mmCIF file of C-alpha atoms and ligand atoms in Angstrom:
data_model
loop_
_atom_site.group_PDB
_atom_site.id
_atom_site.type_symbol
_atom_site.label_atom_id
_atom_site.label_comp_id
_atom_site.label_asym_id
_atom_site.label_seq_id
_atom_site.Cartn_x
_atom_site.Cartn_y
_atom_site.Cartn_z
ATOM 1 C CA MET A 17 0.000 0.000 0.000
ATOM 2 C CA GLU A 18 1.297 3.435 -0.867
ATOM 3 C CA LYS A 19 2.365 5.887 1.838
ATOM 4 C CA LEU A 20 0.755 9.243 1.106
ATOM 5 C CA LYS A 21 0.363 12.514 2.977
ATOM 6 C CA GLN A 22 1.363 12.836 6.638
ATOM 7 C CA LEU A 23 -1.841 13.213 8.670
ATOM 8 C CA TYR A 24 -0.382 13.727 12.112
ATOM 9 C CA GLU A 25 2.898 13.966 13.964
ATOM 10 C CA GLY A 26 2.914 13.053 17.644
ATOM 11 C CA LYS A 27 5.773 13.025 20.108
ATOM 12 C CA ALA A 28 6.890 9.507 19.209
ATOM 13 C CA LYS A 29 5.107 8.610 15.956
ATOM 14 C CA LYS A 30 3.931 9.944 12.629
ATOM 15 C CA VAL A 31 0.754 8.783 10.935
ATOM 16 C CA TYR A 32 0.344 8.728 7.142
ATOM 17 C CA ALA A 33 -2.632 8.277 4.866
ATOM 18 C CA THR A 34 -2.523 5.482 2.302
ATOM 19 C CA ASP A 35 -4.250 5.024 -1.041
ATOM 20 C CA ASP A 36 -7.006 3.172 0.864
ATOM 21 C CA GLU A 37 -8.986 5.301 3.332
ATOM 22 C CA ASN A 38 -9.425 2.279 5.597
ATOM 23 C CA PHE A 39 -5.716 2.078 6.412
ATOM 24 C CA PHE A 40 -2.980 4.273 7.864
ATOM 25 C CA ILE A 41 0.768 3.764 8.092
ATOM 26 C CA VAL A 42 2.406 4.598 11.438
ATOM 27 C CA GLU A 43 6.096 5.399 11.637
ATOM 28 C CA TYR A 44 7.906 5.197 14.972
ATOM 29 C CA LYS A 45 10.559 7.797 15.838
ATOM 30 C CA ASP A 46 13.482 7.736 18.287
ATOM 31 C CA ASP A 47 12.310 11.035 19.815
ATOM 32 C CA ALA A 48 11.522 10.860 23.511
ATOM 33 C CA THR A 49 9.685 13.391 25.643
ATOM 34 C CA ALA A 50 8.535 13.425 29.240
ATOM 35 C CA PHE A 51 6.474 15.699 31.470
ATOM 36 C CA ASN A 52 4.284 16.814 28.573
ATOM 37 C CA GLY A 53 7.181 17.629 26.301
ATOM 38 C CA GLU A 54 9.182 19.612 28.879
ATOM 39 C CA LYS A 55 12.038 17.089 28.769
ATOM 40 C CA ARG A 56 13.238 16.081 25.314
ATOM 41 C CA GLY A 57 15.786 13.647 24.002
ATOM 42 C CA THR A 58 16.549 10.782 21.680
ATOM 43 C CA ILE A 59 16.617 7.119 22.561
ATOM 44 C CA THR A 60 18.570 5.498 19.739
ATOM 45 C CA GLY A 61 16.769 2.465 18.342
ATOM 46 C CA LYS A 62 13.583 3.130 20.336
ATOM 47 C CA GLY A 63 11.406 3.475 17.243
ATOM 48 C CA VAL A 64 12.399 0.020 16.020
ATOM 49 C CA VAL A 65 11.893 -1.582 19.440
ATOM 50 C CA ASN A 66 8.503 0.073 19.986
ATOM 51 C CA ASN A 67 7.263 -0.799 16.502
ATOM 52 C CA LYS A 68 8.286 -4.450 16.665
ATOM 53 C CA MET A 69 7.331 -4.966 20.301
ATOM 54 C CA SER A 70 3.886 -3.420 19.794
ATOM 55 C CA ASN A 71 3.305 -5.674 16.806
ATOM 56 C CA ILE A 72 4.313 -8.834 18.676
ATOM 57 C CA LEU A 73 2.018 -7.883 21.564
ATOM 58 C CA PHE A 74 -0.893 -6.891 19.311
ATOM 59 C CA LYS A 75 -0.627 -10.267 17.542
ATOM 60 C CA MET A 76 -0.649 -12.055 20.914
ATOM 61 C CA LEU A 77 -3.712 -10.062 21.996
ATOM 62 C CA GLU A 78 -5.519 -10.735 18.698
ATOM 63 C CA ALA A 79 -4.838 -14.457 19.140
ATOM 64 C CA ASN A 80 -6.618 -14.140 22.483
ATOM 65 C CA GLY A 81 -9.706 -12.380 21.144
ATOM 66 C CA VAL A 82 -8.761 -8.691 21.528
ATOM 67 C CA LYS A 83 -9.461 -6.631 18.401
ATOM 68 C CA THR A 84 -6.572 -4.298 17.502
ATOM 69 C CA HIS A 85 -5.622 -1.939 14.685
ATOM 70 C CA PHE A 86 -2.622 -4.094 13.679
ATOM 71 C CA VAL A 87 -2.515 -5.225 10.040
ATOM 72 C CA GLU A 88 1.077 -5.784 8.886
ATOM 73 C CA GLU A 89 4.609 -4.764 9.780
ATOM 74 C CA LEU A 90 6.050 -2.973 6.738
ATOM 75 C CA SER A 91 9.586 -2.226 7.930
ATOM 76 C CA ASP A 92 11.633 -1.805 11.104
ATOM 77 C CA ARG A 93 9.803 1.418 11.915
ATOM 78 C CA GLU A 94 6.587 1.256 9.865
ATOM 79 C CA THR A 95 3.353 -0.640 10.335
ATOM 80 C CA LEU A 96 0.125 -0.755 8.376
ATOM 81 C CA VAL A 97 -2.869 -0.285 10.688
ATOM 82 C CA LYS A 98 -6.622 -0.022 10.367
ATOM 83 C CA ALA A 99 -7.776 3.580 10.223
ATOM 84 C CA VAL A 100 -9.542 4.514 13.447
ATOM 85 C CA LYS A 101 -10.672 7.702 15.107
ATOM 86 C CA ILE A 102 -8.793 7.763 18.389
ATOM 87 C CA ILE A 103 -10.956 8.217 21.487
ATOM 88 C CA PRO A 104 -9.112 11.020 23.323
ATOM 89 C CA LEU A 105 -8.546 9.052 26.535
ATOM 90 C CA GLU A 106 -5.398 7.644 28.081
ATOM 91 C CA ILE A 107 -6.616 4.374 29.537
ATOM 92 C CA ILE A 108 -4.334 3.486 32.431
ATOM 93 C CA ILE A 109 -4.244 0.187 34.280
ATOM 94 C CA ARG A 110 -2.110 -0.348 37.375
ATOM 95 C CA ASN A 111 -1.129 -3.540 39.178
ATOM 96 C CA VAL A 112 1.491 -2.025 41.470
ATOM 97 C CA ALA A 113 1.644 1.549 42.812
ATOM 98 C CA ALA A 114 4.121 3.788 40.956
ATOM 99 C CA GLY A 115 4.463 7.154 39.252
ATOM 100 C CA SER A 116 1.609 9.641 39.516
ATOM 101 C CA PHE A 117 -0.553 7.182 41.486
ATOM 102 C CA SER A 118 2.087 6.901 44.214
ATOM 103 C CA LYS A 119 2.468 10.665 44.323
ATOM 104 C CA ARG A 120 -1.253 11.447 44.330
ATOM 105 C CA TYR A 121 -2.185 8.995 47.075
ATOM 106 C CA GLY A 122 1.064 8.956 49.070
ATOM 107 C CA VAL A 123 1.661 5.266 48.466
ATOM 108 C CA GLU A 124 5.207 3.931 48.192
ATOM 109 C CA GLU A 125 6.291 2.813 44.721
ATOM 110 C CA GLY A 126 6.273 -0.946 44.487
ATOM 111 C CA ARG A 127 3.304 -1.639 46.752
ATOM 112 C CA ALA A 128 1.181 -4.335 45.130
ATOM 113 C CA LEU A 129 -2.425 -3.211 44.729
ATOM 114 C CA LYS A 130 -5.218 -5.363 46.136
ATOM 115 C CA ALA A 131 -6.811 -5.370 42.673
ATOM 116 C CA PRO A 132 -5.867 -3.872 39.309
ATOM 117 C CA THR A 133 -7.079 -0.268 38.947
ATOM 118 C CA LEU A 134 -8.353 1.617 35.924
ATOM 119 C CA GLU A 135 -8.206 5.357 35.433
ATOM 120 C CA PHE A 136 -8.690 7.711 32.520
ATOM 121 C CA SER A 137 -6.898 10.891 31.545
ATOM 122 C CA LEU A 138 -8.205 13.254 28.897
ATOM 123 C CA LYS A 139 -5.721 13.280 26.005
ATOM 124 C CA ASP A 140 -5.133 17.015 25.742
ATOM 125 C CA ASP A 141 -1.576 18.362 25.922
ATOM 126 C CA ALA A 142 -2.771 21.955 26.402
ATOM 127 C CA LEU A 143 -4.550 20.841 29.591
ATOM 128 C CA ASN A 144 -1.711 18.496 30.633
ATOM 129 C CA ASP A 145 -3.826 15.327 30.254
ATOM 130 C CA PRO A 146 -6.043 15.788 33.332
ATOM 131 C CA LEU A 147 -7.650 12.836 35.098
ATOM 132 C CA ILE A 148 -11.272 12.401 34.046
ATOM 133 C CA ASN A 149 -14.011 10.196 35.497
ATOM 134 C CA ASN A 150 -16.704 8.111 33.808
ATOM 135 C CA SER A 151 -19.453 10.622 34.453
ATOM 136 C CA HIS A 152 -17.379 13.432 32.921
ATOM 137 C CA ILE A 153 -16.590 11.261 29.893
ATOM 138 C CA ILE A 154 -20.300 10.618 29.315
ATOM 139 C CA ALA A 155 -21.286 14.261 29.985
ATOM 140 C CA LEU A 156 -18.685 15.547 27.521
ATOM 141 C CA ASP A 157 -19.840 12.973 24.937
ATOM 142 C CA ILE A 158 -16.356 11.480 24.641
ATOM 143 C CA ALA A 159 -17.804 7.976 24.976
ATOM 144 C CA SER A 160 -21.194 6.533 25.890
ATOM 145 C CA GLU A 161 -21.878 4.508 29.005
ATOM 146 C CA ALA A 162 -22.070 1.342 26.892
ATOM 147 C CA GLU A 163 -18.769 2.185 25.206
ATOM 148 C CA LEU A 164 -17.135 2.816 28.582
ATOM 149 C CA LYS A 165 -18.175 -0.680 29.639
ATOM 150 C CA VAL A 166 -16.563 -2.106 26.485
ATOM 151 C CA ILE A 167 -13.403 -0.026 27.031
ATOM 152 C CA SER A 168 -13.084 -1.061 30.684
ATOM 153 C CA ASP A 169 -13.700 -4.754 30.035
ATOM 154 C CA MET A 170 -11.162 -4.716 27.195
ATOM 155 C CA ALA A 171 -8.594 -2.896 29.316
ATOM 156 C CA PHE A 172 -8.821 -5.386 32.198
ATOM 157 C CA LYS A 173 -8.691 -8.328 29.778
ATOM 158 C CA ILE A 174 -5.616 -6.843 28.079
ATOM 159 C CA ASN A 175 -4.031 -6.455 31.522
ATOM 160 C CA GLU A 176 -4.525 -10.136 32.357
ATOM 161 C CA LEU A 177 -3.078 -11.238 29.017
ATOM 162 C CA LEU A 178 -0.097 -8.867 29.218
ATOM 163 C CA LYS A 179 0.600 -9.658 32.877
ATOM 164 C CA ASN A 180 0.820 -13.379 32.111
ATOM 165 C CA TYR A 181 2.842 -12.802 28.970
ATOM 166 C CA PHE A 182 5.420 -10.645 30.764
ATOM 167 C CA ALA A 183 5.557 -12.929 33.822
ATOM 168 C CA ASN A 184 6.716 -15.682 31.457
ATOM 169 C CA ILE A 185 9.679 -13.560 30.352
ATOM 170 C CA GLY A 186 10.701 -12.485 33.846
ATOM 171 C CA VAL A 187 9.041 -9.069 33.832
ATOM 172 C CA LYS A 188 6.529 -7.532 36.252
ATOM 173 C CA LEU A 189 3.924 -5.382 34.507
ATOM 174 C CA ILE A 190 3.570 -2.511 36.986
ATOM 175 C CA ASP A 191 1.211 -0.321 34.950
ATOM 176 C CA PHE A 192 0.508 0.758 31.383
ATOM 177 C CA LYS A 193 -1.370 3.204 29.191
ATOM 178 C CA ILE A 194 -3.350 2.208 26.127
ATOM 179 C CA GLU A 195 -5.521 4.036 23.623
ATOM 180 C CA MET A 196 -8.527 2.820 21.704
ATOM 181 C CA GLY A 197 -10.264 4.021 18.573
ATOM 182 C CA ARG A 198 -13.471 3.594 16.624
ATOM 183 C CA ASP A 199 -13.211 1.811 13.284
ATOM 184 C CA ALA A 200 -15.386 2.475 10.211
ATOM 185 C CA ASN A 201 -18.225 0.460 11.826
ATOM 186 C CA ASN A 202 -17.878 2.263 15.174
ATOM 187 C CA ASN A 203 -16.396 -0.827 16.792
ATOM 188 C CA ILE A 204 -13.908 -0.015 19.533
ATOM 189 C CA ILE A 205 -10.490 -1.559 18.926
ATOM 190 C CA LEU A 206 -7.075 -1.261 20.555
ATOM 191 C CA ALA A 207 -4.820 1.268 18.781
ATOM 192 C CA ASP A 208 -1.610 3.245 19.417
ATOM 193 C CA GLU A 209 1.257 1.178 20.906
ATOM 194 C CA ILE A 210 2.326 -1.040 23.801
ATOM 195 C CA SER A 211 6.013 -0.490 24.500
ATOM 196 C CA PRO A 212 8.543 0.618 27.123
ATOM 197 C CA ASP A 213 7.313 4.173 26.389
ATOM 198 C CA THR A 214 3.812 3.315 27.584
ATOM 199 C CA CYS A 215 4.340 0.632 30.250
ATOM 200 C CA ARG A 216 6.316 0.242 33.448
ATOM 201 C CA PHE A 217 8.334 -2.974 33.316
ATOM 202 C CA TRP A 218 10.369 -4.157 36.303
ATOM 203 C CA ASP A 219 12.683 -7.150 36.204
ATOM 204 C CA ALA A 220 10.947 -9.900 38.205
ATOM 205 C CA LYS A 221 14.066 -10.808 40.195
ATOM 206 C CA THR A 222 15.842 -7.492 40.754
ATOM 207 C CA ASN A 223 13.047 -4.908 40.258
ATOM 208 C CA GLU A 224 15.385 -3.121 37.849
ATOM 209 C CA LYS A 225 13.395 -0.635 35.748
ATOM 210 C CA LEU A 226 13.288 -1.654 32.065
ATOM 211 C CA ASP A 227 11.180 1.178 30.645
ATOM 212 C CA LYS A 228 10.947 4.898 29.945
ATOM 213 C CA ASP A 229 11.300 5.793 33.628
ATOM 214 C CA ARG A 230 15.046 5.392 32.981
ATOM 215 C CA PHE A 231 14.756 8.405 30.647
ATOM 216 C CA ARG A 232 12.199 10.346 32.733
ATOM 217 C CA ARG A 233 14.292 9.994 35.895
ATOM 218 C CA ASP A 234 17.806 10.114 34.363
ATOM 219 C CA LEU A 235 18.672 6.617 35.563
ATOM 220 C CA GLY A 236 21.088 5.837 32.708
ATOM 221 C CA ASN A 237 21.221 2.728 30.469
ATOM 222 C CA VAL A 238 18.072 3.865 28.665
ATOM 223 C CA GLU A 239 18.867 2.274 25.278
ATOM 224 C CA GLU A 240 20.032 -0.897 27.033
ATOM 225 C CA ALA A 241 16.703 -1.232 28.851
ATOM 226 C CA TYR A 242 14.728 -0.947 25.593
ATOM 227 C CA GLN A 243 17.001 -3.536 23.932
ATOM 228 C CA GLU A 244 16.722 -5.888 26.918
ATOM 229 C CA MET A 245 12.920 -5.732 26.794
ATOM 230 C CA PHE A 246 12.975 -6.327 23.046
ATOM 231 C CA LYS A 247 15.278 -9.319 23.459
ATOM 232 C CA ARG A 248 12.915 -10.894 25.991
ATOM 233 C CA VAL A 249 9.781 -10.263 23.917
ATOM 234 C CA ASN A 250 11.348 -11.309 20.599
ATOM 235 C CA LYS A 251 12.204 -14.884 21.592
HETATM 236 P P1 LIG B 14 1.833 7.765 35.480
HETATM 237 O O1 LIG B 14 2.145 6.981 36.736
HETATM 238 O O2 LIG B 14 2.848 8.829 35.181
HETATM 239 O O3 LIG B 14 0.441 8.295 35.488
HETATM 240 O O4 LIG B 14 1.923 6.733 34.260
HETATM 241 C C1 LIG B 14 1.117 5.594 34.200
HETATM 242 C C2 LIG B 14 1.488 4.755 32.979
HETATM 243 O O5 LIG B 14 1.169 5.445 31.783
HETATM 244 C C3 LIG B 14 2.975 4.424 32.881
HETATM 245 O O6 LIG B 14 3.105 3.079 32.460
HETATM 246 C C4 LIG B 14 3.501 5.341 31.822
HETATM 247 C C5 LIG B 14 2.306 5.592 30.943
HETATM 248 N N1 LIG B 14 2.252 6.948 30.397
HETATM 249 C C6 LIG B 14 2.163 7.147 29.031
HETATM 250 O O7 LIG B 14 2.156 6.182 28.266
HETATM 251 N N2 LIG B 14 2.079 8.418 28.556
HETATM 252 C C7 LIG B 14 2.067 9.498 29.368
HETATM 253 O O8 LIG B 14 1.999 10.639 28.878
HETATM 254 C C8 LIG B 14 2.148 9.293 30.786
HETATM 255 C C9 LIG B 14 2.155 10.461 31.720
HETATM 256 C C10 LIG B 14 2.231 8.008 31.249
#
């Protein structure tokens, strides 16, 4: 399929139109940002890792009944995906307290949660992605109550599948962010990416951080962490 006009450039990816309106091509960059773009840098090889890792995980999820936008990997950094309209929500699942959750509620990082939690942030850089609740989402017509049920059920199912998958490769899935979109038939499917940019991964034995927190917090060995995660996933 032919790559046509660039439709969108985000912090970590570009999205292109194709000659078929039902498909987009996403291209993953090495650019890294944190704190809503305040901190900027490059993580060499990140685009390749995030592209290939997302595709492996999307295939695993599809094999387990989760509908995703994945169609075909085109190159190290490019993937053909189904065209969707992204629902402007960051859908965040947590298994272990960390990051903004730890800060907000005064809970030490690393405390296992009694049950997985789900929260939403409104995807809006100008507003700094504020937390948003179900009633606000319905009132603002971002998603219907029925859609929210679908989104939540999918998110918890994805968590179970990912948690098991990562446990088998010696990784604790602390938390992650996903995005969903509506396809041409208004079905809600998983979109965006699942990668060290969008998940917290801790080594199961040592609790070493193997994700973007190494960049956010200046912990060093950023590239190495991305490559280590890719090595474990790409077995
Ligand atoms: P948080 O603890 O900073 O709220 O992050 C929760 C999860 O969401 C973590 O796995 C990192 C991911 N995340 C993103 O993918 N994009 C973002 O912009 C932020 C803030 C977090």
